[in-house]
XYZ file of C-alpha atoms in Angstrom:
68
model
C -12.984 17.453 -2.233
C -15.100 16.877 -5.280
C -14.270 17.652 -8.904
C -14.124 21.463 -9.343
C -17.151 21.939 -11.608
C -17.429 25.678 -10.964
C -13.850 26.207 -12.146
C -14.486 24.010 -15.170
C -17.556 26.049 -16.159
C -15.597 29.320 -15.836
C -12.592 27.945 -17.744
C -12.153 29.736 -21.073
C -9.278 27.718 -22.552
C -9.205 24.476 -24.504
C -10.928 21.932 -22.255
C -9.350 18.960 -24.059
C -5.837 20.303 -23.438
C -6.648 21.135 -19.822
C -8.095 17.654 -19.273
C -4.955 16.066 -20.727
C -2.830 18.308 -18.483
C -4.928 17.353 -15.427
C -4.494 13.674 -16.238
C -0.727 14.106 -16.482
C -0.682 16.151 -13.265
C -2.696 13.480 -11.423
C -0.103 10.911 -12.496
C 2.703 13.163 -11.219
C 0.955 13.652 -7.876
C 0.338 9.936 -7.455
C 3.876 8.903 -8.384
C 5.521 11.433 -6.075
C 2.992 10.857 -3.270
C 2.688 14.647 -2.946
C 1.504 15.638 0.523
C -1.287 17.795 -0.939
C -3.280 14.668 -1.873
C -3.343 13.569 1.769
C -4.681 16.801 3.242
C -8.061 16.518 4.979
C -10.231 18.058 2.281
C -8.573 16.102 -0.545
C -8.979 12.641 0.958
C -6.437 11.072 -1.439
C -8.311 12.044 -4.611
C -5.475 12.784 -7.013
C -7.649 13.544 -10.065
C -9.718 16.112 -8.166
C -6.575 17.773 -6.798
C -4.966 17.855 -10.246
C -8.107 19.265 -11.885
C -8.373 21.959 -9.227
C -4.720 22.899 -9.811
C -5.099 23.028 -13.603
C -8.493 24.729 -13.866
C -7.638 27.108 -11.018
C -4.346 28.094 -12.700
C -2.284 26.965 -9.691
C -0.280 24.798 -12.076
C 0.496 26.009 -15.576
C 0.954 23.683 -18.514
C 2.408 23.977 -21.976
C 1.366 21.851 -24.920
C 4.409 20.642 -26.817
C 4.733 20.551 -30.570
C 3.745 17.345 -32.328
C 6.467 15.161 -33.832
C 4.697 14.732 -37.181
């Protein structure tokens, strides 16, 4: 699997927030050793899997309020 560029181009939300969410999701996938990252098409690429989940709306994220 490569980075989902088509989904990124079609994405209409805040790309910075989605990128931050994908980074966090990639960390979660790596730390839990989620089986989805070991499927044939994913080849262990956690960032690509996370980006596909975020930009494809498979995983939803919520931006918390700042503490300032």
